Every structure is written in structure tokens, then in C-alpha cells.
């Protein structure tokens, strides 16, 4: 091989080394940056983080009022809950424990999520299914593990949380309260199709059709 070919080969090796060396290793580095805090209409404060091009609340929503100040009914009777055709919220097992509510947030039915008065603070909104997919795509392989908190999940389902998203299993309300410690569901804004991330399955986010009267968590994303 002549000198020109050797020089070209050496040039390619240097370019490949520099290119690969500059790539962000998402397995070994954080995917997020802090983005301050935001308050809801009840003056609950939430930490915010930027993941890729998106800015998310770190905690599940826990407001008891719509953005215009109107109260969202707190429904504690399960029969009444399943007969609702208007917005409502509940807490898992109807708890009033502040620490539990701060950890897992509140559960909302689809009517509350879809109400024109809005649940999220000004300049924020309930995340759409496409926005959830964008999050999952950016986080990449084993998104489930990277989005989950490092504690709080049963059956070996804890994650690495290198995304900073801190997903916790707040359970749900449908036919009774179920799944705390095992399941985390969030409504999407474009229909009663919540995103699911669950116990020891660390593979990612899945989309399911569910009934309007079910109670699930809400995560807000910045406009």
C-alpha cells in the first residue's frame, strides 16, 4: 500500500475515534438538567427538569382545583366514582396522609383531564402520547429502568433513574384501588389512552386503552 493510502487510512481512524469519543454515553451520564420549580393553583410546588428538548415535572400532579380556581370534586365512594361523567379526583385508598400524597400525587378520571379549565399550571399541559414517545425515544434503550426511581418499586422493579424522571408506582383506581408499589399509569392528553410503566418490566412505556372513569396519575410538561 502506498503512502497516500496509509495517510488516508490514518485520517479515517482519527475521524472515527474523535466522532465516537464525542458521542454522549447515555448509559453512564445523566440525561437531564434541573429546570427550577413550578406551582399549581393550590400552591403545590413541583421540581422541573429538562430531558432533551422537553421540560417535565418530576412529581405527579396533586392539585384539587382546575386552573381557574374551580374545585375538582374529591370522590371517596367507589360506586359514585364509577358512575361519574364529570371530572373528579381521589387519593389511593382515600388517604389523607400528606407524605403519601406528596410522594404519589392524586388520581384523576378522564373527564378531569379533558376539562377545558385545565389541570396543569399556566404554560404547562397534560403530556400527549406523542410527547411520551419522544421522552421514551430520547432516553433510549431500557427506558423503563432509566425513568423509574431507584426505590419504591416492588418485586425488583426499581430503576436507575439516570433520566431524573423519578417515576413512582402510585397505582390506580378501577374497580377499587390497586397496584401501589407495582404500577404507574399516566393519562395522555389526546384520549383515554394512558401510558403504563410497571414493576419488574424495565423495557419501556406502553400505551393502553382504558375507560374514562378510571383514576390515573398525571404528569405535566411545559408548553
GROMACS .gro file of C-alpha atoms in nm:
model
  223
    1UNK     CA    1   0.000   0.000   0.000
    2UNK     CA    2   0.142   0.338  -0.098
    3UNK     CA    3   0.195   0.633   0.136
    4UNK     CA    4  -0.121   0.811   0.019
    5UNK     CA    5  -0.342   0.514   0.111
    6UNK     CA    6  -0.177   0.482   0.452
    7UNK     CA    7  -0.228   0.851   0.519
    8UNK     CA    8  -0.595   0.825   0.416
    9UNK     CA    9  -0.647   0.520   0.639
   10UNK     CA   10  -0.487   0.701   0.931
   11UNK     CA   11  -0.712   1.003   0.868
   12UNK     CA   12  -1.025   0.784   0.875
   13UNK     CA   13  -0.917   0.618   1.201
   14UNK     CA   14  -0.865   0.957   1.366
   15UNK     CA   15  -1.206   1.081   1.245
   16UNK     CA   16  -1.383   0.768   1.373
   17UNK     CA   17  -1.207   0.793   1.709
   18UNK     CA   18  -1.299   1.158   1.755
   19UNK     CA   19  -1.659   1.103   1.640
   20UNK     CA   20  -1.721   0.811   1.874
   21UNK     CA   21  -1.539   0.985   2.157
   22UNK     CA   22  -1.772   1.286   2.132
   23UNK     CA   23  -2.093   1.083   2.146
   24UNK     CA   24  -2.285   1.109   2.472
   25UNK     CA   25  -2.295   0.776   2.652
   26UNK     CA   26  -2.646   0.774   2.792
   27UNK     CA   27  -2.566   0.465   2.998
   28UNK     CA   28  -2.301   0.648   3.201
   29UNK     CA   29  -2.416   1.008   3.216
   30UNK     CA   30  -2.725   1.195   3.329
   31UNK     CA   31  -2.985   1.275   3.067
   32UNK     CA   32  -3.137   1.577   3.240
   33UNK     CA   33  -3.070   1.924   3.377
   34UNK     CA   34  -3.263   2.097   3.658
   35UNK     CA   35  -3.522   2.348   3.535
   36UNK     CA   36  -3.638   2.519   3.853
   37UNK     CA   37  -3.979   2.475   4.011
   38UNK     CA   38  -4.340   2.541   3.917
   39UNK     CA   39  -4.650   2.585   4.136
   40UNK     CA   40  -5.007   2.472   4.068
   41UNK     CA   41  -5.326   2.661   4.160
   42UNK     CA   42  -5.311   2.509   4.511
   43UNK     CA   43  -4.954   2.640   4.553
   44UNK     CA   44  -4.808   2.290   4.548
   45UNK     CA   45  -4.451   2.325   4.424
   46UNK     CA   46  -4.300   2.077   4.178
   47UNK     CA   47  -3.941   2.034   4.069
   48UNK     CA   48  -3.888   2.053   3.695
   49UNK     CA   49  -3.618   1.900   3.475
   50UNK     CA   50  -3.521   1.930   3.112
   51UNK     CA   51  -3.483   1.598   2.930
   52UNK     CA   52  -3.372   1.653   2.574
   53UNK     CA   53  -3.594   1.928   2.431
   54UNK     CA   54  -3.872   1.868   2.686
   55UNK     CA   55  -3.927   2.012   3.033
   56UNK     CA   56  -4.121   1.785   3.272
   57UNK     CA   57  -4.249   1.799   3.626
   58UNK     CA   58  -4.061   1.547   3.838
   59UNK     CA   59  -4.363   1.469   4.056
   60UNK     CA   60  -4.717   1.358   3.977
   61UNK     CA   61  -4.985   1.626   3.986
   62UNK     CA   62  -5.175   1.675   4.313
   63UNK     CA   63  -5.396   1.978   4.254
   64UNK     CA   64  -5.752   1.979   4.390
   65UNK     CA   65  -5.866   2.266   4.165
   66UNK     CA   66  -5.881   2.348   3.798
   67UNK     CA   67  -5.661   2.631   3.673
   68UNK     CA   68  -5.945   2.885   3.701
   69UNK     CA   69  -5.986   2.803   4.071
   70UNK     CA   70  -6.296   2.582   4.041
   71UNK     CA   71  -6.278   2.282   4.275
   72UNK     CA   72  -6.241   1.930   4.138
   73UNK     CA   73  -6.473   1.703   4.337
   74UNK     CA   74  -6.292   1.461   4.568
   75UNK     CA   75  -6.481   1.135   4.527
   76UNK     CA   76  -6.428   0.882   4.806
   77UNK     CA   77  -6.715   0.643   4.734
   78UNK     CA   78  -6.616   0.387   4.468
   79UNK     CA   79  -6.971   0.341   4.341
   80UNK     CA   80  -7.008   0.714   4.292
   81UNK     CA   81  -6.664   0.727   4.130
   82UNK     CA   82  -6.755   0.473   3.862
   83UNK     CA   83  -7.083   0.649   3.785
   84UNK     CA   84  -6.918   0.986   3.722
   85UNK     CA   85  -6.950   1.153   3.384
   86UNK     CA   86  -6.776   1.470   3.505
   87UNK     CA   87  -6.434   1.543   3.647
   88UNK     CA   88  -6.319   1.403   3.978
   89UNK     CA   89  -6.009   1.306   4.171
   90UNK     CA   90  -5.927   1.066   4.450
   91UNK     CA   91  -5.625   0.957   4.650
   92UNK     CA   92  -5.507   0.598   4.677
   93UNK     CA   93  -5.721   0.421   4.939
   94UNK     CA   94  -5.871   0.766   5.009
   95UNK     CA   95  -5.565   0.853   5.216
   96UNK     CA   96  -5.531   1.197   5.367
   97UNK     CA   97  -5.167   1.136   5.458
   98UNK     CA   98  -4.972   1.436   5.327
   99UNK     CA   99  -4.648   1.243   5.281
  100UNK     CA  100  -4.821   0.976   5.070
  101UNK     CA  101  -4.997   1.238   4.855
  102UNK     CA  102  -4.673   1.431   4.807
  103UNK     CA  103  -4.497   1.111   4.701
  104UNK     CA  104  -4.756   0.966   4.461
  105UNK     CA  105  -4.982   1.259   4.376
  106UNK     CA  106  -5.355   1.224   4.319
  107UNK     CA  107  -5.556   1.012   4.075
  108UNK     CA  108  -5.784   1.179   3.817
  109UNK     CA  109  -6.052   1.048   3.584
  110UNK     CA  110  -6.053   1.124   3.212
  111UNK     CA  111  -6.325   1.387   3.250
  112UNK     CA  112  -6.096   1.595   3.471
  113UNK     CA  113  -5.802   1.553   3.234
  114UNK     CA  114  -6.016   1.653   2.935
  115UNK     CA  115  -6.184   1.950   3.106
  116UNK     CA  116  -6.126   2.281   2.927
  117UNK     CA  117  -6.049   2.453   3.258
  118UNK     CA  118  -5.719   2.265   3.268
  119UNK     CA  119  -5.530   2.077   3.537
  120UNK     CA  120  -5.171   2.190   3.484
  121UNK     CA  121  -5.021   2.529   3.575
  122UNK     CA  122  -5.016   2.813   3.321
  123UNK     CA  123  -4.775   2.738   3.034
  124UNK     CA  124  -4.790   2.367   3.116
  125UNK     CA  125  -5.020   2.090   2.991
  126UNK     CA  126  -5.100   1.721   3.030
  127UNK     CA  127  -4.849   1.533   2.817
  128UNK     CA  128  -4.971   1.382   2.489
  129UNK     CA  129  -4.893   1.029   2.377
  130UNK     CA  130  -4.651   1.171   2.119
  131UNK     CA  131  -4.468   1.362   2.393
  132UNK     CA  132  -4.442   1.044   2.597
  133UNK     CA  133  -4.299   0.867   2.292
  134UNK     CA  134  -4.049   1.150   2.240
  135UNK     CA  135  -3.937   1.110   2.601
  136UNK     CA  136  -3.901   0.734   2.566
  137UNK     CA  137  -3.711   0.765   2.236
  138UNK     CA  138  -3.470   1.020   2.379
  139UNK     CA  139  -3.399   0.814   2.690
  140UNK     CA  140  -3.337   0.517   2.461
  141UNK     CA  141  -3.274   0.153   2.539
  142UNK     CA  142  -3.423   0.025   2.866
  143UNK     CA  143  -3.625   0.347   2.903
  144UNK     CA  144  -3.832   0.189   3.177
  145UNK     CA  145  -3.530   0.141   3.402
  146UNK     CA  146  -3.396   0.489   3.328
  147UNK     CA  147  -3.729   0.658   3.405
  148UNK     CA  148  -3.803   0.474   3.729
  149UNK     CA  149  -3.693   0.587   4.071
  150UNK     CA  150  -3.420   0.389   4.244
  151UNK     CA  151  -3.656   0.290   4.525
  152UNK     CA  152  -4.025   0.239   4.590
  153UNK     CA  153  -4.093  -0.036   4.336
  154UNK     CA  154  -4.182  -0.389   4.450
  155UNK     CA  155  -4.068  -0.720   4.302
  156UNK     CA  156  -3.726  -0.597   4.194
  157UNK     CA  157  -3.875  -0.326   3.976
  158UNK     CA  158  -3.656  -0.035   4.085
  159UNK     CA  159  -3.479   0.160   3.813
  160UNK     CA  160  -3.160   0.358   3.766
  161UNK     CA  161  -3.337   0.695   3.727
  162UNK     CA  162  -3.048   0.838   3.526
  163UNK     CA  163  -3.315   1.036   3.338
  164UNK     CA  164  -3.416   1.218   3.658
  165UNK     CA  165  -3.782   1.148   3.581
  166UNK     CA  166  -3.828   0.967   3.916
  167UNK     CA  167  -4.129   0.756   3.818
  168UNK     CA  168  -4.303   0.605   4.120
  169UNK     CA  169  -4.580   0.342   4.127
  170UNK     CA  170  -4.884   0.534   4.250
  171UNK     CA  171  -5.130   0.263   4.148
  172UNK     CA  172  -5.474   0.331   4.004
  173UNK     CA  173  -5.846   0.327   4.077
  174UNK     CA  174  -6.064   0.097   3.870
  175UNK     CA  175  -6.294  -0.147   4.042
  176UNK     CA  176  -6.113  -0.050   4.360
  177UNK     CA  177  -5.767   0.075   4.444
  178UNK     CA  178  -5.489  -0.139   4.304
  179UNK     CA  179  -5.122  -0.151   4.220
  180UNK     CA  180  -4.944   0.093   4.451
  181UNK     CA  181  -4.580  -0.015   4.458
  182UNK     CA  182  -4.625  -0.205   4.131
  183UNK     CA  183  -4.789   0.010   3.865
  184UNK     CA  184  -4.753   0.365   3.739
  185UNK     CA  185  -5.011   0.491   3.489
  186UNK     CA  186  -5.033   0.841   3.343
  187UNK     CA  187  -5.309   0.985   3.128
  188UNK     CA  188  -5.221   1.118   2.785
  189UNK     CA  189  -5.400   1.434   2.672
  190UNK     CA  190  -5.513   1.302   2.334
  191UNK     CA  191  -5.756   1.040   2.453
  192UNK     CA  192  -5.821   0.789   2.728
  193UNK     CA  193  -5.500   0.605   2.648
  194UNK     CA  194  -5.268   0.617   2.949
  195UNK     CA  195  -4.904   0.525   2.945
  196UNK     CA  196  -4.802   0.228   3.158
  197UNK     CA  197  -4.472   0.152   3.325
  198UNK     CA  198  -4.474  -0.136   3.567
  199UNK     CA  199  -4.299  -0.342   3.838
  200UNK     CA  200  -4.009  -0.561   3.721
  201UNK     CA  201  -4.062  -0.494   3.349
  202UNK     CA  202  -3.793  -0.239   3.268
  203UNK     CA  203  -3.833  -0.238   2.892
  204UNK     CA  204  -4.021   0.083   2.833
  205UNK     CA  205  -4.353   0.262   2.806
  206UNK     CA  206  -4.668   0.105   2.667
  207UNK     CA  207  -4.996   0.257   2.557
  208UNK     CA  208  -5.331   0.108   2.657
  209UNK     CA  209  -5.694   0.196   2.601
  210UNK     CA  210  -5.882   0.232   2.929
  211UNK     CA  211  -6.221   0.350   3.047
  212UNK     CA  212  -6.296   0.717   3.112
  213UNK     CA  213  -6.390   0.662   3.475
  214UNK     CA  214  -6.059   0.502   3.571
  215UNK     CA  215  -5.833   0.700   3.804
  216UNK     CA  216  -5.473   0.753   3.697
  217UNK     CA  217  -5.183   0.986   3.764
  218UNK     CA  218  -5.100   1.298   3.561
  219UNK     CA  219  -4.759   1.435   3.462
  220UNK     CA  220  -4.739   1.786   3.321
  221UNK     CA  221  -4.499   1.905   3.052
  222UNK     CA  222  -4.407   2.262   2.966
  223UNK     CA  223  -4.559   2.420   2.655
   0.00000   0.00000   0.00000
